[in-house]
């Protein structure tokens, strides 16, 4: 369930590779604990014999379904959700059986905003909104761990990308000089 490195270009390298914050796994862990507690309670409370065994099988089947549906599935979804920041773009990938990936080139990033609730500040996560030029506009990334650091890194990456794509003063002078030389005189 690792992020496939083969989607990167030749000169591209990963700067940050994140999954949603661990707080997304709080409810699944609670469901697992409650399912185990239900099994233990059924084992202690239900009488021995055939009636007790049927009750245990019923409790076990319900616990198994709940664990698979409300614990294992959210974990797999959490592990297959990737937020990857490279020196060229932001890649957002999610999906277990079907996959959805969105690439936002750094030169298209217009704005990025970070928000945190009080609880998110305590847990060290938040929401990062990336506004980009194009049809889709805003992309909202929820439950980003260390969102302040991620926003700062995104700012640094966009500035580096802008500087890399900008012409130096010497290059600009050469272009201006060659343009003047190429103009026919009147």
PDB file of C-alpha atoms in Angstrom:
ATOM      1  CA  UNK A   1       0.000   0.000   0.000  1.00  0.00           C
ATOM      2  CA  UNK A   2       3.005   2.240  -0.415  1.00  0.00           C
ATOM      3  CA  UNK A   3       2.922   5.115  -2.825  1.00  0.00           C
ATOM      4  CA  UNK A   4       4.200   4.027  -6.260  1.00  0.00           C
ATOM      5  CA  UNK A   5       7.481   5.785  -6.974  1.00  0.00           C
ATOM      6  CA  UNK A   6       7.110   5.086 -10.706  1.00  0.00           C
ATOM      7  CA  UNK A   7       4.657   7.982 -11.097  1.00  0.00           C
ATOM      8  CA  UNK A   8       7.463  10.470 -10.444  1.00  0.00           C
ATOM      9  CA  UNK A   9       9.357  12.112 -13.271  1.00  0.00           C
ATOM     10  CA  UNK A  10      13.102  11.714 -13.784  1.00  0.00           C
ATOM     11  CA  UNK A  11      14.199  14.777 -11.768  1.00  0.00           C
ATOM     12  CA  UNK A  12      11.315  14.706  -9.297  1.00  0.00           C
ATOM     13  CA  UNK A  13      11.778  13.702  -5.665  1.00  0.00           C
ATOM     14  CA  UNK A  14       9.390  13.338  -2.734  1.00  0.00           C
ATOM     15  CA  UNK A  15       9.639  16.046  -0.082  1.00  0.00           C
ATOM     16  CA  UNK A  16       6.670  14.986   2.084  1.00  0.00           C
ATOM     17  CA  UNK A  17       4.606  11.806   2.007  1.00  0.00           C
ATOM     18  CA  UNK A  18       1.624  11.878   4.370  1.00  0.00           C
ATOM     19  CA  UNK A  19      -1.494   9.941   5.249  1.00  0.00           C
ATOM     20  CA  UNK A  20      -4.439  11.552   7.037  1.00  0.00           C
ATOM     21  CA  UNK A  21      -3.845  12.200  10.743  1.00  0.00           C
ATOM     22  CA  UNK A  22      -4.126   9.234  13.120  1.00  0.00           C
ATOM     23  CA  UNK A  23      -7.248  10.778  14.638  1.00  0.00           C
ATOM     24  CA  UNK A  24      -9.131   9.228  11.714  1.00  0.00           C
ATOM     25  CA  UNK A  25      -8.475   5.860  13.375  1.00  0.00           C
ATOM     26  CA  UNK A  26      -9.977   6.742  16.784  1.00  0.00           C
ATOM     27  CA  UNK A  27     -13.485   5.517  15.944  1.00  0.00           C
ATOM     28  CA  UNK A  28     -12.279   2.260  14.329  1.00  0.00           C
ATOM     29  CA  UNK A  29     -10.154   1.467  17.383  1.00  0.00           C
ATOM     30  CA  UNK A  30     -13.105   2.189  19.682  1.00  0.00           C
ATOM     31  CA  UNK A  31     -15.286  -0.171  17.621  1.00  0.00           C
ATOM     32  CA  UNK A  32     -12.619  -2.873  17.947  1.00  0.00           C
ATOM     33  CA  UNK A  33     -12.398  -2.397  21.721  1.00  0.00           C
ATOM     34  CA  UNK A  34     -16.213  -2.482  22.068  1.00  0.00           C
ATOM     35  CA  UNK A  35     -16.440  -5.636  19.933  1.00  0.00           C
ATOM     36  CA  UNK A  36     -13.872  -7.406  22.094  1.00  0.00           C
ATOM     37  CA  UNK A  37     -15.638  -6.169  25.246  1.00  0.00           C
ATOM     38  CA  UNK A  38     -18.955  -7.483  23.866  1.00  0.00           C
ATOM     39  CA  UNK A  39     -17.410 -10.898  23.237  1.00  0.00           C
ATOM     40  CA  UNK A  40     -15.959 -11.034  26.748  1.00  0.00           C
ATOM     41  CA  UNK A  41     -19.250  -9.872  28.293  1.00  0.00           C
ATOM     42  CA  UNK A  42     -21.168 -12.515  26.321  1.00  0.00           C
ATOM     43  CA  UNK A  43     -18.743 -15.212  27.411  1.00  0.00           C
ATOM     44  CA  UNK A  44     -19.113 -14.190  31.092  1.00  0.00           C
ATOM     45  CA  UNK A  45     -22.874 -13.498  31.135  1.00  0.00           C
ATOM     46  CA  UNK A  46     -24.363 -16.138  28.839  1.00  0.00           C
ATOM     47  CA  UNK A  47     -25.116 -19.505  30.422  1.00  0.00           C
ATOM     48  CA  UNK A  48     -23.284 -22.664  29.410  1.00  0.00           C
ATOM     49  CA  UNK A  49     -24.891 -25.203  27.138  1.00  0.00           C
ATOM     50  CA  UNK A  50     -26.468 -24.962  23.711  1.00  0.00           C
ATOM     51  CA  UNK A  51     -28.356 -21.715  24.307  1.00  0.00           C
ATOM     52  CA  UNK A  52     -25.212 -19.948  25.496  1.00  0.00           C
ATOM     53  CA  UNK A  53     -23.193 -21.206  22.516  1.00  0.00           C
ATOM     54  CA  UNK A  54     -25.807 -19.967  20.036  1.00  0.00           C
ATOM     55  CA  UNK A  55     -25.721 -16.575  21.762  1.00  0.00           C
ATOM     56  CA  UNK A  56     -21.912 -16.518  21.601  1.00  0.00           C
ATOM     57  CA  UNK A  57     -21.982 -17.377  17.900  1.00  0.00           C
ATOM     58  CA  UNK A  58     -24.467 -14.565  17.288  1.00  0.00           C
ATOM     59  CA  UNK A  59     -22.382 -12.066  19.286  1.00  0.00           C
ATOM     60  CA  UNK A  60     -19.230 -13.281  17.519  1.00  0.00           C
ATOM     61  CA  UNK A  61     -20.803 -12.900  14.064  1.00  0.00           C
ATOM     62  CA  UNK A  62     -22.040  -9.386  14.847  1.00  0.00           C
ATOM     63  CA  UNK A  63     -18.637  -8.435  16.299  1.00  0.00           C
ATOM     64  CA  UNK A  64     -16.846  -9.813  13.233  1.00  0.00           C
ATOM     65  CA  UNK A  65     -19.065  -7.874  10.812  1.00  0.00           C
ATOM     66  CA  UNK A  66     -18.649  -4.662  12.829  1.00  0.00           C
ATOM     67  CA  UNK A  67     -14.874  -5.081  13.045  1.00  0.00           C
ATOM     68  CA  UNK A  68     -14.529  -5.754   9.320  1.00  0.00           C
ATOM     69  CA  UNK A  69     -16.871  -2.928   8.321  1.00  0.00           C
ATOM     70  CA  UNK A  70     -16.042  -0.261  10.925  1.00  0.00           C
ATOM     71  CA  UNK A  71     -12.416  -1.088  11.784  1.00  0.00           C
ATOM     72  CA  UNK A  72     -10.593  -2.929   9.009  1.00  0.00           C
ATOM     73  CA  UNK A  73     -12.147  -1.032   6.072  1.00  0.00           C
ATOM     74  CA  UNK A  74     -11.425   2.463   7.513  1.00  0.00           C
ATOM     75  CA  UNK A  75      -7.849   1.358   8.206  1.00  0.00           C
ATOM     76  CA  UNK A  76      -7.359   0.206   4.606  1.00  0.00           C
ATOM     77  CA  UNK A  77      -8.865   3.467   3.310  1.00  0.00           C
ATOM     78  CA  UNK A  78      -6.596   5.447   5.644  1.00  0.00           C
ATOM     79  CA  UNK A  79      -3.492   3.555   4.468  1.00  0.00           C
ATOM     80  CA  UNK A  80      -4.361   3.987   0.777  1.00  0.00           C
ATOM     81  CA  UNK A  81      -4.883   7.750   1.043  1.00  0.00           C
ATOM     82  CA  UNK A  82      -1.671   9.552   0.131  1.00  0.00           C
ATOM     83  CA  UNK A  83      -0.762  13.231   0.219  1.00  0.00           C
ATOM     84  CA  UNK A  84       2.576  13.526  -1.584  1.00  0.00           C
ATOM     85  CA  UNK A  85       4.459  16.806  -1.972  1.00  0.00           C
ATOM     86  CA  UNK A  86       7.321  16.738  -4.451  1.00  0.00           C
ATOM     87  CA  UNK A  87       9.641  19.391  -5.820  1.00  0.00           C
ATOM     88  CA  UNK A  88       7.354  19.675  -8.896  1.00  0.00           C
ATOM     89  CA  UNK A  89       3.761  18.996  -7.791  1.00  0.00           C
ATOM     90  CA  UNK A  90       1.286  17.942  -5.138  1.00  0.00           C
ATOM     91  CA  UNK A  91      -0.118  14.438  -5.698  1.00  0.00           C
ATOM     92  CA  UNK A  92      -3.337  13.397  -3.986  1.00  0.00           C
ATOM     93  CA  UNK A  93      -4.216   9.721  -4.272  1.00  0.00           C
ATOM     94  CA  UNK A  94      -6.993   7.711  -2.687  1.00  0.00           C
ATOM     95  CA  UNK A  95      -8.854   4.513  -3.319  1.00  0.00           C
ATOM     96  CA  UNK A  96      -8.722   0.862  -2.385  1.00  0.00           C
ATOM     97  CA  UNK A  97     -10.113  -1.004  -5.403  1.00  0.00           C
ATOM     98  CA  UNK A  98     -10.550   1.937  -7.753  1.00  0.00           C
ATOM     99  CA  UNK A  99      -7.967   4.686  -7.579  1.00  0.00           C
ATOM    100  CA  UNK A 100      -8.326   8.439  -7.929  1.00  0.00           C
ATOM    101  CA  UNK A 101      -5.250  10.631  -8.257  1.00  0.00           C
ATOM    102  CA  UNK A 102      -5.007  14.372  -8.719  1.00  0.00           C
ATOM    103  CA  UNK A 103      -1.812  16.218  -9.561  1.00  0.00           C
ATOM    104  CA  UNK A 104      -1.450  19.916  -8.877  1.00  0.00           C
ATOM    105  CA  UNK A 105       1.689  21.391 -10.475  1.00  0.00           C
ATOM    106  CA  UNK A 106       3.431  23.803  -8.125  1.00  0.00           C
ATOM    107  CA  UNK A 107       3.407  26.550 -10.748  1.00  0.00           C
ATOM    108  CA  UNK A 108      -0.417  26.388 -10.684  1.00  0.00           C
ATOM    109  CA  UNK A 109      -0.725  26.891  -6.913  1.00  0.00           C
ATOM    110  CA  UNK A 110      -2.140  30.383  -6.343  1.00  0.00           C
ATOM    111  CA  UNK A 111      -2.914  30.246  -2.643  1.00  0.00           C
ATOM    112  CA  UNK A 112      -2.893  27.845   0.277  1.00  0.00           C
ATOM    113  CA  UNK A 113      -4.745  28.245   3.552  1.00  0.00           C
ATOM    114  CA  UNK A 114      -4.447  26.341   6.798  1.00  0.00           C
ATOM    115  CA  UNK A 115      -7.259  26.106   9.379  1.00  0.00           C
ATOM    116  CA  UNK A 116      -7.395  24.362  12.733  1.00  0.00           C
ATOM    117  CA  UNK A 117     -10.060  23.955  15.359  1.00  0.00           C
ATOM    118  CA  UNK A 118      -9.084  23.977  19.029  1.00  0.00           C
ATOM    119  CA  UNK A 119      -9.133  20.166  19.194  1.00  0.00           C
ATOM    120  CA  UNK A 120      -7.101  19.931  15.980  1.00  0.00           C
ATOM    121  CA  UNK A 121      -4.502  22.265  17.488  1.00  0.00           C
ATOM    122  CA  UNK A 122      -4.249  19.956  20.484  1.00  0.00           C
ATOM    123  CA  UNK A 123      -3.880  16.905  18.229  1.00  0.00           C
ATOM    124  CA  UNK A 124      -1.479  18.583  15.806  1.00  0.00           C
ATOM    125  CA  UNK A 125      -3.553  18.390  12.631  1.00  0.00           C
ATOM    126  CA  UNK A 126      -5.762  20.600  10.498  1.00  0.00           C
ATOM    127  CA  UNK A 127      -7.194  21.362   7.092  1.00  0.00           C
ATOM    128  CA  UNK A 128      -5.101  22.603   4.184  1.00  0.00           C
ATOM    129  CA  UNK A 129      -6.903  24.291   1.281  1.00  0.00           C
ATOM    130  CA  UNK A 130      -4.911  24.594  -1.942  1.00  0.00           C
ATOM    131  CA  UNK A 131      -6.249  26.994  -4.543  1.00  0.00           C
ATOM    132  CA  UNK A 132      -4.900  26.380  -8.008  1.00  0.00           C
ATOM    133  CA  UNK A 133      -5.366  27.822 -11.454  1.00  0.00           C
ATOM    134  CA  UNK A 134      -7.563  25.625 -13.584  1.00  0.00           C
ATOM    135  CA  UNK A 135     -11.025  24.124 -13.735  1.00  0.00           C
ATOM    136  CA  UNK A 136     -11.130  22.574 -10.285  1.00  0.00           C
ATOM    137  CA  UNK A 137     -10.044  25.591  -8.261  1.00  0.00           C
ATOM    138  CA  UNK A 138      -9.827  24.608  -4.606  1.00  0.00           C
ATOM    139  CA  UNK A 139      -8.694  21.309  -3.156  1.00  0.00           C
ATOM    140  CA  UNK A 140      -9.397  20.708   0.523  1.00  0.00           C
ATOM    141  CA  UNK A 141      -7.144  18.281   2.388  1.00  0.00           C
ATOM    142  CA  UNK A 142      -8.690  17.308   5.721  1.00  0.00           C
ATOM    143  CA  UNK A 143      -6.841  15.912   8.755  1.00  0.00           C
ATOM    144  CA  UNK A 144      -3.339  16.817   7.607  1.00  0.00           C
ATOM    145  CA  UNK A 145      -0.778  15.986  10.323  1.00  0.00           C
ATOM    146  CA  UNK A 146       1.491  18.906  11.325  1.00  0.00           C
ATOM    147  CA  UNK A 147      -0.487  21.180   9.006  1.00  0.00           C
ATOM    148  CA  UNK A 148       1.539  24.293   9.866  1.00  0.00           C
ATOM    149  CA  UNK A 149       4.765  22.616   8.799  1.00  0.00           C
ATOM    150  CA  UNK A 150       3.104  21.235   5.659  1.00  0.00           C
ATOM    151  CA  UNK A 151       1.840  24.690   4.681  1.00  0.00           C
ATOM    152  CA  UNK A 152       5.300  26.177   5.216  1.00  0.00           C
ATOM    153  CA  UNK A 153       6.860  23.397   3.137  1.00  0.00           C
ATOM    154  CA  UNK A 154       4.310  23.984   0.369  1.00  0.00           C
ATOM    155  CA  UNK A 155       5.163  27.698   0.403  1.00  0.00           C
ATOM    156  CA  UNK A 156       8.877  26.912   0.149  1.00  0.00           C
ATOM    157  CA  UNK A 157       8.274  24.448  -2.687  1.00  0.00           C
ATOM    158  CA  UNK A 158       6.184  26.933  -4.677  1.00  0.00           C
ATOM    159  CA  UNK A 159       8.813  29.649  -4.209  1.00  0.00           C
ATOM    160  CA  UNK A 160      11.616  27.290  -5.286  1.00  0.00           C
ATOM    161  CA  UNK A 161       9.573  26.264  -8.307  1.00  0.00           C
ATOM    162  CA  UNK A 162       8.917  29.910  -9.192  1.00  0.00           C
ATOM    163  CA  UNK A 163      12.614  30.753  -8.832  1.00  0.00           C
ATOM    164  CA  UNK A 164      13.613  27.738 -10.911  1.00  0.00           C
ATOM    165  CA  UNK A 165      11.246  28.768 -13.704  1.00  0.00           C
ATOM    166  CA  UNK A 166      12.075  32.487 -13.577  1.00  0.00           C
ATOM    167  CA  UNK A 167      14.753  33.948 -15.734  1.00  0.00           C
ATOM    168  CA  UNK A 168      17.807  35.438 -14.123  1.00  0.00           C
ATOM    169  CA  UNK A 169      18.705  39.072 -14.846  1.00  0.00           C
ATOM    170  CA  UNK A 170      21.542  37.972 -17.130  1.00  0.00           C
ATOM    171  CA  UNK A 171      19.218  35.698 -19.098  1.00  0.00           C
ATOM    172  CA  UNK A 172      16.668  38.507 -19.390  1.00  0.00           C
ATOM    173  CA  UNK A 173      19.374  40.917 -20.655  1.00  0.00           C
ATOM    174  CA  UNK A 174      20.465  38.374 -23.285  1.00  0.00           C
ATOM    175  CA  UNK A 175      16.883  37.957 -24.497  1.00  0.00           C
ATOM    176  CA  UNK A 176      16.378  41.725 -24.684  1.00  0.00           C
ATOM    177  CA  UNK A 177      19.678  42.135 -26.556  1.00  0.00           C
ATOM    178  CA  UNK A 178      18.837  39.397 -29.053  1.00  0.00           C
ATOM    179  CA  UNK A 179      15.372  40.916 -29.583  1.00  0.00           C
ATOM    180  CA  UNK A 180      16.891  44.338 -30.365  1.00  0.00           C
ATOM    181  CA  UNK A 181      19.392  42.788 -32.772  1.00  0.00           C
ATOM    182  CA  UNK A 182      16.672  40.798 -34.570  1.00  0.00           C
ATOM    183  CA  UNK A 183      14.488  43.913 -35.240  1.00  0.00           C
ATOM    184  CA  UNK A 184      14.837  45.429 -38.677  1.00  0.00           C
ATOM    185  CA  UNK A 185      15.892  49.085 -38.660  1.00  0.00           C
ATOM    186  CA  UNK A 186      13.478  51.705 -40.041  1.00  0.00           C
TER     187      UNK A 186
END
